Each structure stands twice: as C-alpha cells, then as structure tokens.
Short mmCIF file of C-alpha atoms and ligand atoms in Angstrom, two decimals:
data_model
loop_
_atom_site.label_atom_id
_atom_site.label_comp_id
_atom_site.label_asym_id
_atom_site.label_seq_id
_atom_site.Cartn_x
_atom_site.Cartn_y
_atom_site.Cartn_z
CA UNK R 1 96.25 63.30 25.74
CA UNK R 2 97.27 66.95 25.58
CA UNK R 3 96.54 69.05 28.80
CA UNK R 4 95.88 65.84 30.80
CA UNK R 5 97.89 63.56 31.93
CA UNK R 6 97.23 60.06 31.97
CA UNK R 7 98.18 58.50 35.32
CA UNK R 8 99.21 54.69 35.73
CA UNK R 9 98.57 54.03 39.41
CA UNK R 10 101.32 50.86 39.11
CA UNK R 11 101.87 47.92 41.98
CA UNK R 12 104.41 48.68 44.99
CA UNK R 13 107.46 45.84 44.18
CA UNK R 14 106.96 42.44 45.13
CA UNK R 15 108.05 38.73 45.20
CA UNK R 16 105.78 36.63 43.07
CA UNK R 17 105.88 33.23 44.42
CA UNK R 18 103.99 30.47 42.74
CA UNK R 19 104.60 27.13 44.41
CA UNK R 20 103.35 24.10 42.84
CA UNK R 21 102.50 22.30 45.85
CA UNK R 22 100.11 22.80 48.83
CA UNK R 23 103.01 21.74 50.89
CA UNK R 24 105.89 24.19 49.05
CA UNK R 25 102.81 26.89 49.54
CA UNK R 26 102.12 26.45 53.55
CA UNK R 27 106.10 26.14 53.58
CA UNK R 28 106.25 29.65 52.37
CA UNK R 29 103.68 30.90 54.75
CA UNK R 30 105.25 29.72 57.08
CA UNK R 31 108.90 31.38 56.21
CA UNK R 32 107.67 34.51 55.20
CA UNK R 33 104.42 35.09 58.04
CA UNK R 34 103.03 38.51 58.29
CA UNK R 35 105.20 39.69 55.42
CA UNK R 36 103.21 37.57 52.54
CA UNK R 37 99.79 38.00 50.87
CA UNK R 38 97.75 34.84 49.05
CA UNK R 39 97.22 35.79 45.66
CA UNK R 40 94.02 34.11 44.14
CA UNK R 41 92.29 36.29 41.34
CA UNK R 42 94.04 39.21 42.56
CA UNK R 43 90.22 41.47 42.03
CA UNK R 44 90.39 41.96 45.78
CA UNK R 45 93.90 42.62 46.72
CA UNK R 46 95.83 44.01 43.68
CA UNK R 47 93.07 46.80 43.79
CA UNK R 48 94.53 47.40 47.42
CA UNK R 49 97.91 47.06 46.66
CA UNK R 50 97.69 49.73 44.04
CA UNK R 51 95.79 52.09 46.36
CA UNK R 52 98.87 51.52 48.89
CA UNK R 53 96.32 49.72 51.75
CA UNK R 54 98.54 47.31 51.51
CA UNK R 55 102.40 46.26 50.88
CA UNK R 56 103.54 42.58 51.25
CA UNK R 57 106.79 41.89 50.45
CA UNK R 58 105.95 38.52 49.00
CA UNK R 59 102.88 36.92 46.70
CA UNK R 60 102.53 33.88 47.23
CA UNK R 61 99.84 32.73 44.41
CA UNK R 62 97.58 30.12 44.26
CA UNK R 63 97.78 29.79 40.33
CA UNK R 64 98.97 26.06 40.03
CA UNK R 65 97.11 24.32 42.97
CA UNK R 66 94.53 22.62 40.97
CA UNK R 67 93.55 20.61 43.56
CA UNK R 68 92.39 23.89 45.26
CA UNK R 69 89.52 24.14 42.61
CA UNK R 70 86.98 21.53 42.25
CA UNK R 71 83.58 21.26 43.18
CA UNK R 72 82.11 18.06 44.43
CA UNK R 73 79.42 15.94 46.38
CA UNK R 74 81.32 14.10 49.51
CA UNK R 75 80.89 12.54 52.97
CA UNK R 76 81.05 15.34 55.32
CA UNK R 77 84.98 15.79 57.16
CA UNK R 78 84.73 14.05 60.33
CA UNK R 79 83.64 10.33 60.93
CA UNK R 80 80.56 11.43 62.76
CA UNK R 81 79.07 13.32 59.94
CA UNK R 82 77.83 10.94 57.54
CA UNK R 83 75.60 12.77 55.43
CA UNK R 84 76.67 14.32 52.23
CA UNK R 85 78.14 17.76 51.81
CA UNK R 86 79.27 19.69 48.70
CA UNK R 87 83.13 20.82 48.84
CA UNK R 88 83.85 23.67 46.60
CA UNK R 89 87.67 24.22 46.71
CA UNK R 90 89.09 27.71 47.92
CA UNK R 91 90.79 28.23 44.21
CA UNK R 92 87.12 27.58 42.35
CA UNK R 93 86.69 30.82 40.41
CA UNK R 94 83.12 32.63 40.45
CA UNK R 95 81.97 30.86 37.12
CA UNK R 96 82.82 27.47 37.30
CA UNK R 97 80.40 27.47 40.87
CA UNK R 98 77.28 29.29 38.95
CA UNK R 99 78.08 26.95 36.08
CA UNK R 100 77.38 23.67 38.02
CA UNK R 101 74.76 21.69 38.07
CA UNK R 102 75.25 20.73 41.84
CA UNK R 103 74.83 24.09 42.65
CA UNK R 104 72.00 25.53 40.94
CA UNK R 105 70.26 22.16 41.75
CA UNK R 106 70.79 22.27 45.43
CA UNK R 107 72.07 26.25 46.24
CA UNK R 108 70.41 28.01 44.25
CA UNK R 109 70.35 31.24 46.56
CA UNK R 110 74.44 30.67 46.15
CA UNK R 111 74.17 30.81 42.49
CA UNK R 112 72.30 33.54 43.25
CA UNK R 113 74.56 35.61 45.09
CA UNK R 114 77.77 34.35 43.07
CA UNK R 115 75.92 35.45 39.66
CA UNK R 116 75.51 38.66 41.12
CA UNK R 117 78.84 39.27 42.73
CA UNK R 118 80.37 42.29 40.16
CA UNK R 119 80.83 41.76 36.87
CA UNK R 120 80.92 38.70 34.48
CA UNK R 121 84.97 39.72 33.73
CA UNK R 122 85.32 39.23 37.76
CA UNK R 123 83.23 36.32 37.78
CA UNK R 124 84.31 34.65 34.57
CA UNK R 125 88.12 35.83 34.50
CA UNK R 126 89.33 35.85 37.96
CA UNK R 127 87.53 36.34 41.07
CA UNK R 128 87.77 33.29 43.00
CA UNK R 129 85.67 31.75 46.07
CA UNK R 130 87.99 32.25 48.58
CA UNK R 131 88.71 35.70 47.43
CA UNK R 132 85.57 36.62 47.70
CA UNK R 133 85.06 35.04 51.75
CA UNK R 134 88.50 36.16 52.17
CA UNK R 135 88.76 39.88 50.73
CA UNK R 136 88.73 43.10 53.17
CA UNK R 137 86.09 45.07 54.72
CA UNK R 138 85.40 48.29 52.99
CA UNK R 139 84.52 51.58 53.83
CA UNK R 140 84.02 55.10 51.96
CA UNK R 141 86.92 56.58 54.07
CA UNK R 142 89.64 54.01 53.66
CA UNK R 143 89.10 52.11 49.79
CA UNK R 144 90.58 55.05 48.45
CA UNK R 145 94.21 56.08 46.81
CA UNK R 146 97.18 56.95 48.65
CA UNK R 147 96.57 61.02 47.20
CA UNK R 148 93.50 60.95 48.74
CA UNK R 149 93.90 59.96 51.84
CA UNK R 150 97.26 61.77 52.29
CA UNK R 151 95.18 64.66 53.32
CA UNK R 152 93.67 63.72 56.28
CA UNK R 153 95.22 61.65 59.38
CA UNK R 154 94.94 57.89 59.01
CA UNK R 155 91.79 56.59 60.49
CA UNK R 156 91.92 52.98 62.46
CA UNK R 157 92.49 50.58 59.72
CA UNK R 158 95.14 52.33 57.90
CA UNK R 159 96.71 52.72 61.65
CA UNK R 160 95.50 55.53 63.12
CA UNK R 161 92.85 56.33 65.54
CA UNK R 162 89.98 58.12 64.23
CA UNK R 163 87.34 56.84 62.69
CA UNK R 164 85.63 58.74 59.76
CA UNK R 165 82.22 56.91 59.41
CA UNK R 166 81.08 57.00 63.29
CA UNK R 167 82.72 59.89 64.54
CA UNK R 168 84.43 59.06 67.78
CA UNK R 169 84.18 55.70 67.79
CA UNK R 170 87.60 54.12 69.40
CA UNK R 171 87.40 51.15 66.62
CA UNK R 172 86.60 50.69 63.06
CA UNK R 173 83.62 49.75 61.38
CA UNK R 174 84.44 48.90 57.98
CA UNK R 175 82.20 46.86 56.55
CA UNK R 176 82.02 43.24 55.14
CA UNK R 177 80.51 43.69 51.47
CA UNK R 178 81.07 39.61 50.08
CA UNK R 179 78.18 38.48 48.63
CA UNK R 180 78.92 34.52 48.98
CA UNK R 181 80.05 34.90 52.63
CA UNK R 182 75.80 35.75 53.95
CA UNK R 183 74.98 32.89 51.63
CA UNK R 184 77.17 30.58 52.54
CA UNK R 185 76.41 31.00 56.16
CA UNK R 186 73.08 30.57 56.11
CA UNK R 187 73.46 27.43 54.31
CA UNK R 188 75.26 26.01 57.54
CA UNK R 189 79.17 26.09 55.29
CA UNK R 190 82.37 24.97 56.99
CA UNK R 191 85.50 25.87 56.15
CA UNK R 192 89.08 23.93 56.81
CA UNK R 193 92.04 26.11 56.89
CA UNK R 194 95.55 24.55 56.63
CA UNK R 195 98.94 25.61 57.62
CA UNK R 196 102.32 24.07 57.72
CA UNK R 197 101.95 21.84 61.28
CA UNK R 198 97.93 20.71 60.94
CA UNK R 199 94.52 21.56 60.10
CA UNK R 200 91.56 22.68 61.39
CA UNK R 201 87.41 22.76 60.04
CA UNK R 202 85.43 25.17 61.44
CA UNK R 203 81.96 26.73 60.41
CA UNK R 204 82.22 29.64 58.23
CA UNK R 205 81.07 32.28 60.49
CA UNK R 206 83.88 32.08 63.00
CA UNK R 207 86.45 33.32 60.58
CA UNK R 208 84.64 36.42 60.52
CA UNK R 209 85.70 38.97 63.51
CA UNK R 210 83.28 41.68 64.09
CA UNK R 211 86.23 44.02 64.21
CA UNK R 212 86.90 46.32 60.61
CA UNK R 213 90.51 46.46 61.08
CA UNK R 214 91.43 42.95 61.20
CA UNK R 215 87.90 41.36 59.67
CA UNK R 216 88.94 37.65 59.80
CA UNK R 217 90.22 35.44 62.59
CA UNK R 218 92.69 33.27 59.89
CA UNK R 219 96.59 33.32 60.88
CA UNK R 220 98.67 34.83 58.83
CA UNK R 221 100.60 31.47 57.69
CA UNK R 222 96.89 29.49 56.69
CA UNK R 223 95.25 29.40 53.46
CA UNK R 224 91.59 28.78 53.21
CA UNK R 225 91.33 24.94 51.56
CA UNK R 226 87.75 24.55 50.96
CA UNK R 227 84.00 25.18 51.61
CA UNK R 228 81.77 22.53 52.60
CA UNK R 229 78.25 22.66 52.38
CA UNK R 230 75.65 20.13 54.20
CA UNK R 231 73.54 19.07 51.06
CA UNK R 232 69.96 19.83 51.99
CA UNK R 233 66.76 17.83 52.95
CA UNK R 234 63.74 17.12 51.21
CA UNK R 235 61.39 20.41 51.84
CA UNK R 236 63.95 23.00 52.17
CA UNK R 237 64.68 25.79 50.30
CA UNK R 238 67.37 28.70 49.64
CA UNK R 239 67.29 32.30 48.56
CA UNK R 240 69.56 35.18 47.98
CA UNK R 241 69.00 38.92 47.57
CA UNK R 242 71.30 41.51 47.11
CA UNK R 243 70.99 45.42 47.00
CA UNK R 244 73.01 47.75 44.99
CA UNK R 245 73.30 51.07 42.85
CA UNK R 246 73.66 49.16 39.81
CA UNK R 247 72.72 45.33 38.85
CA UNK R 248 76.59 44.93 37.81
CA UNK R 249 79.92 46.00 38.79
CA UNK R 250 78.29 47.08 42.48
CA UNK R 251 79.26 45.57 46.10
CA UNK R 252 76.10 44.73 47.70
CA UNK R 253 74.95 47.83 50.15
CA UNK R 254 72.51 45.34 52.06
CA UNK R 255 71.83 42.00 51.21
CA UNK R 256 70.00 38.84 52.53
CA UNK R 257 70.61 35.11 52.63
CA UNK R 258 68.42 32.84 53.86
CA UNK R 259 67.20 28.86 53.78
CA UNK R 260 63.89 27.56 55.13
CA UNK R 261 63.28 24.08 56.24
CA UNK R 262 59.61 22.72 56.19
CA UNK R 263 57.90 19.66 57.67
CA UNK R 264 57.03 17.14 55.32
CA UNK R 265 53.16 15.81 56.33
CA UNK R 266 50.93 15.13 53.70
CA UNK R 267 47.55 16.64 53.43
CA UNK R 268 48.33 19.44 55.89
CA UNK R 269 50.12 22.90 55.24
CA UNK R 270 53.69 22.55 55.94
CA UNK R 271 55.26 24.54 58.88
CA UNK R 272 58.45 26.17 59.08
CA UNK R 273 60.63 23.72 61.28
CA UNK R 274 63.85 25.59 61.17
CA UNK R 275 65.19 29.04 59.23
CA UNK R 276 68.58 30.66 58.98
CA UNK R 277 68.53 34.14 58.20
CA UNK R 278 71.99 36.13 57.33
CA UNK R 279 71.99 39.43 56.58
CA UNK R 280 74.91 41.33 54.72
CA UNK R 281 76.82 44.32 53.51
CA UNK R 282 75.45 45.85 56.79
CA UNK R 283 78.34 45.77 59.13
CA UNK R 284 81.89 44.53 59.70
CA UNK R 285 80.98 40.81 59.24
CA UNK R 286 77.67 38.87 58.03
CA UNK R 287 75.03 38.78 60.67
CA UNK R 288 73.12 35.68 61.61
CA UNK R 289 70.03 36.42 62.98
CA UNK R 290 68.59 33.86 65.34
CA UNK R 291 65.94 35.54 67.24
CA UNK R 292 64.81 36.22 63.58
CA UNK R 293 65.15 32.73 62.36
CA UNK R 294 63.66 31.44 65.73
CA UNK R 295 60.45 33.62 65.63
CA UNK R 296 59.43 31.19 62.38
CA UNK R 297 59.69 28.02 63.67
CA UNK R 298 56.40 26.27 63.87
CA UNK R 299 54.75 28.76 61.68
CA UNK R 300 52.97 27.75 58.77
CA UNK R 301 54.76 28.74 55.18
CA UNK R 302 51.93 30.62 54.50
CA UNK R 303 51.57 32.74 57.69
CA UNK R 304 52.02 36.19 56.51
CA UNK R 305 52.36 38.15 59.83
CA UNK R 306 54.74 35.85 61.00
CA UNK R 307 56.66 36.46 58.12
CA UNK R 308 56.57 39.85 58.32
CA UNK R 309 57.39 39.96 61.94
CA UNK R 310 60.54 37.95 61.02
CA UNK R 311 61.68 40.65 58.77
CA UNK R 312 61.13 43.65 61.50
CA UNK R 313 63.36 41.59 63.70
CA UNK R 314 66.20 41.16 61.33
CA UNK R 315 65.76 44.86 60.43
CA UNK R 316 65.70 46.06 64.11
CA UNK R 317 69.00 43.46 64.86
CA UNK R 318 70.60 44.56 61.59
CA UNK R 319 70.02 48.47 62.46
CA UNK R 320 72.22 47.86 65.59
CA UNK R 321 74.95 47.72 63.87
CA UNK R 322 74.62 49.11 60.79
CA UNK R 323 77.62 51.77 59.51
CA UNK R 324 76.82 54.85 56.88
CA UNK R 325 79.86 53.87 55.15
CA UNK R 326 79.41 51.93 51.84
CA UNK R 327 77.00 54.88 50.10
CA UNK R 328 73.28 54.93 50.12
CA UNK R 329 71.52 56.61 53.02
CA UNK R 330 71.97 54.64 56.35
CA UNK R 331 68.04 54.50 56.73
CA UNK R 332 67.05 53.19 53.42
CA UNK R 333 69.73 50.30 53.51
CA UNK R 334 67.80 49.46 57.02
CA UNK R 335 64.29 49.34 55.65
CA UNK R 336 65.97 47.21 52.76
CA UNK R 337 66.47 44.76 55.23
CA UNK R 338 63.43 44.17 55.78
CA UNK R 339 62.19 43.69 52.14
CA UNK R 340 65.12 41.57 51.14
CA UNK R 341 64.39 39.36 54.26
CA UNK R 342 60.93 39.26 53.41
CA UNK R 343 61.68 38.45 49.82
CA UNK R 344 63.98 35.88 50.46
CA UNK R 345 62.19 33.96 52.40
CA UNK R 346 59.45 33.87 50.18
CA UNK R 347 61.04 32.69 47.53
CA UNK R 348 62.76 29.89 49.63
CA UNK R 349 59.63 29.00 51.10
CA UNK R 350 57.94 28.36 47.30
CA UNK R 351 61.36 26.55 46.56
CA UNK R 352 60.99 24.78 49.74
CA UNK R 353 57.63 23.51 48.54
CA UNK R 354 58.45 23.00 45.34
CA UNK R 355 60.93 20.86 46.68
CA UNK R 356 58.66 18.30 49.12
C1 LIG B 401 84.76 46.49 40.45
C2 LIG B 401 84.67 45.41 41.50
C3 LIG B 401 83.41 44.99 41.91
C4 LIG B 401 83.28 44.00 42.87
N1 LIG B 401 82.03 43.62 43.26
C5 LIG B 401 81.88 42.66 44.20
C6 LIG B 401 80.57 42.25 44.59
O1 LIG B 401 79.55 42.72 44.09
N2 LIG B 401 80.47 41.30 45.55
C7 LIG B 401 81.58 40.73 46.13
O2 LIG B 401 81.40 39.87 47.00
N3 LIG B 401 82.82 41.09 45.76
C8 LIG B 401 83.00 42.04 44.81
N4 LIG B 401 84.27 42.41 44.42
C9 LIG B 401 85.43 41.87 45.15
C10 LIG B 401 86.14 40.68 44.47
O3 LIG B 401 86.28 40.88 43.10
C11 LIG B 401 85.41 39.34 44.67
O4 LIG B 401 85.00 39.21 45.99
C12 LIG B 401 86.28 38.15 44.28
O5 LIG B 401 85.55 36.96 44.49
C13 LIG B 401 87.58 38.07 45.07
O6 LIG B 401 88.25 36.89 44.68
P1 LIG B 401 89.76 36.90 44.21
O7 LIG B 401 90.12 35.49 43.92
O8 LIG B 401 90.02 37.86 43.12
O9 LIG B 401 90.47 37.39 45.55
P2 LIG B 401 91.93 38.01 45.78
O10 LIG B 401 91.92 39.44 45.43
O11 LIG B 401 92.97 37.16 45.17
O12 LIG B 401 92.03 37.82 47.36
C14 LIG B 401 91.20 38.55 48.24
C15 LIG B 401 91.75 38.39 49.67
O13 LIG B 401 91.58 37.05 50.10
C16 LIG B 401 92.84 36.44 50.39
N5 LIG B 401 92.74 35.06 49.88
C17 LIG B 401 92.32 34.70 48.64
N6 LIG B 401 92.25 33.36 48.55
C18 LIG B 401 92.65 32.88 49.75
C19 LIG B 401 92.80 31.57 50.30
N7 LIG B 401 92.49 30.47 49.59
N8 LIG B 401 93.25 31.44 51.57
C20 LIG B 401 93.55 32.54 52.32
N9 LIG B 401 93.41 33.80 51.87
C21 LIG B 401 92.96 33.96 50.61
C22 LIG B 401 93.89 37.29 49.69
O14 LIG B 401 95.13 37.24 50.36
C23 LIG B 401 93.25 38.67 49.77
O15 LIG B 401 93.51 39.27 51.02
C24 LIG B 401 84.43 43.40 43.44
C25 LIG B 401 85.70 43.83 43.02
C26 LIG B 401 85.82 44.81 42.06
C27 LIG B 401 87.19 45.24 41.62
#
C-alpha cells in the first residue's frame, strides 16, 4: 500500500497456558493470582489486550476443559432444590446454546439475546458464555487504542481519576453491554464459581458490582463453572429485546429481558402472578427492576395501562443511572426503555399463554 502504511496492532507477550484439567487450571490461578487472565474465545479480551487495557503476564485458556461446555437438564445444586434446572457450562460457545433444543424450547428470550449477541463469526467461531457474562464494561472514552488515549490523562479505569463520560464524577461509569447477562437474570440463573480450596453457587446478579472499574465481584484465582437455570412452569413466558445501530456486529445500547409468570385458572383471564424485568446496556451492571416487576402482579395479561405503567417505571429507574457513554443520544436510549420493556413483555405474555 504505497503512501499508507498498514499497521498490525500485535498482542503485548504472554504465557499461554492450557491445562488439561480443571484442577491443573485452578492450580494455576492460584500460583499466578492477579497476574493471569482466563482465556475463553478470546473476542472479549484479546481485543483489550491489543488496545493495551490490559497486560497479564500469563493466559491461562480454557481450550481443553470439555467438561466446561455442555448443556443439560439437571436437579438443581443443593439438596433442597429439587426441581429441574438447565446447566449450560461456562466454556459453551454462543452457537451450540442457540442451537439447542432445550433452549429455544424453554428460553427462548435467551436464544434471543445469544442470536443477537455480534456476529455469527463471534457466535459460531468463538465467543463463549462465560465470556460474554464475564467480559468488561465499556465506555466511548476507555475501549480505545493505546495512541488514542495517550493524549489525554487516564480516566478511572485505566487508573486515573477523571472521568470522561460524567464529568466530575469521583468513579467510573463504564457500562455493562452483555447481552446474555439481562437475560439470564431475569430468568432467575445461578452461577458456581470454583477456585483451588472450594466452591461457591450464587445467583447471577451478585457477580455484577455496580462499580465500572472493577465490574464483577469474582476473585482473581476463580473461574466461572457454569450457569444454571430454574426450568420454568406451566404459563410462563420469556422475552428478549435488544437495541443497536446495526442488527449485527453492534453491543446492545439498551436492551430488555424479561419473563412473566401467569395463573393457570380455566375459564377466566389469566393474571400476572409474578414478573422479572432486567434492563441492560444502560449502566455499569444489568438492572433488575422490582418496583417494575412488582407493579404487575395481580394484573390481568391483558391490562394495557398496567402494562404501560410497568414500562414508565423501568424507564424512570433505568434513567437513574443511565451513562452517555456507549453512542446514541442519552435520551433516546431512555425512551427505548420503555418500548423494549413494553415489547418484551408482550411477547412473553402471548408466550406465556401460549404456554398454559
Ligand atoms: C465486534 C464485536 C462485537 C461484539 N458484540 C457483542 C454483543 O452484541 N453483545 C455481547 O454481549 N457481546 C459482544 N461482544 C463481546 C464478546 O464477543 C462476547 O460477549 C463473547 O461472548 C465473549 O466470549 P469469549 O469467550 O470470547 O470471552 P473472552 O474474551 O475469552 O473473555 C472475556 C472475559 O471473561 C473472562 N472469562 C471468560 N471465561 C471465563 C470463565 N469461565 N471464568 C472466569 N472468567 C472468564 C476473561 O478472562 C475475560 O476477561 C462483541 C465483541 C466484538 C469484538
């Protein structure tokens, strides 16, 4: 190319690690904590590692733990939980979970969100589930290459103490932009993380932090084992919807996920006897709504202003703490909320019925 020159932005040096057993792996975590990154598909993290957000000495990848990637129908993990749950493994890549048959039976707002999370190379090639709960907040002023941030000072995440996107704010507010982790959450998903000396299962949303810098509770030595998801009752339904520039490639800029469980009487229009609403993409971790989901329950399915009421709510809760950092104008990604509530829970209400 004469004139221009073509410039290969290449990976800092590393160790590659690739232990072939969960025990070797948490071993290594252990050894090397703080200074060593999981590797799963890589989409997430080699992108930082090229832009210099991030160095680990050592990659520890995930490559030959295939018991990390199945997904499958199972008693849930403690004796007192005896109904059935759905255990997707933390290795299970993107198209092997919109694939099943488990899932687009049962989750269909997951396959939803999955399908939609960038492209089908991502989905198909590499990304993995626990990549995609697992990956980094974003945010305009820090995904960005070394060059180009060199010429300003380093805002919170990269270490320093300005932040870019809410001027003066003493903290950061990158944002969470995965598309399974809103879905997931409102479908009630528990996650058990492992490390060398034990093991603990906790529900999905407290491994998210609320703070941008440092988005997810997780020590440094654990890896994220697997995703379990209480299979749901007769009369309920799921839904997932996502905005974004483009319908592939594009991180969600606001995005809903929501399940609606009805009551079951015949001859008599079913009522809403429980919702989850969790709204995404709008600040530094998915937000579960519960006046929101509360301000259903007892409605009937077909009760339009109650509907509509339960989308101003998660609009006005989501609006709280909503960032202009991920594109779009601020105010149009908060009005979203309110239609992609709104059409979400439509469309789990007539799955819902469809259902009973
Ligand atoms: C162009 C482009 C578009 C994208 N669009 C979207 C989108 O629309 N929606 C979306 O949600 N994502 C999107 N992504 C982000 C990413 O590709 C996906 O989220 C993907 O699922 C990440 O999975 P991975 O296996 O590649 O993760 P990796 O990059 O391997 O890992 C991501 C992070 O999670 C950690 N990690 C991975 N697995 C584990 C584990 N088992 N235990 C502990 N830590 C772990 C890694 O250490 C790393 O910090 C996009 C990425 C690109 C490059």
């Amino acid at each position: 190319m004469k004139g221009r020159e073509r410039k290969i932005v290449r990976l800092p040096n590393f160790e590659y690690l690739e232990p072939g057993t969960l025990d070797e792996a948490l071993e290594i975590l252990h050894v090397h904590r703080g200074n060593c990154s999981v590797l799963a598909g890589g989409t997430d993290l080699l992108v930082r590692m090229k832009q210099r957000l991030l160095t680990p000495k050592h990659l520890i990848s995930l490559k030959s733990l295939d018991h990390l990637n199945h997904i499958r129908q199972e008693n849930g993990s403690s004796p007192s939980e005896k109904d059935e749950v759905t255990k997707i493994g933390a290795r299970t890549p993107l198209a092997d979970i919109s694939r099943s048959d488990i899932i687009q039976k049962h989750f269909p707002g997951l396959f939803q969100a999955i399908e939609s999370v960038g492209a089908p190379s991502i989905q198909h090639h590499r990304g993995t589930i626990g990549g995609n709960l697992c990956q980094d907040n974003r945010c305009l002023h820090y995904n960005q290459s070394a060059f180009w941030r060199s010429g300003r000072q380093a805002c919170h995440k990269a270490g320093g103490n300005i932040c870019y996107a809410k001027e003066g704010s003493d903290r950061c507010h990158a944002t969470c932009q995965s598309d399974g982790a809103p879905m997931l959450m409102a479908l009630d998903a528990k996650v058990t993380l492992l490390r060398k000396d034990g093991q603990r299962t906790l529900p999905l949303e407290d491994i998210y932090t609320l703070a941008g810098e440092h988005p997810l509770s997780m020590e440094p030595d654990e890896i994220l084992a697997d995703i379990q998801i209480p299979l749901p009752g007769l009369g309920t339904g799921n839904a997932y919807k996502k905005l974004a520039y483009r319908s592939a490639i594009d991180y969600p800029i606001a995005s809903a996920g929501v399940v609606v469980q009805t009551s079951q009487e015949k001859n008599s229009e079913p009522v809403i006897e429980k919702s989850r609403i969790v709204v995404g993409a709008m600040s530094s971790a998915p937000m579960m709504l519960a006046q929101a989901s509360k301000s259903l329950e007892g409605k009937s399915v077909s009760d339009q202003d109650a509907l509509k009421k339960a989308a101003a709510i998660a609009m006005d809760h989501a609006s709280a703490f909503a960032t202009d950092n991920v594109g779009s104008e601020l105010g149009y990604r908060i009005r979203m909320v309110a239609v992609l509530v709104r059409r979400a829970l439509d469309e789990a209400i007539k799955r819902a019925r469809s259902e009973a």
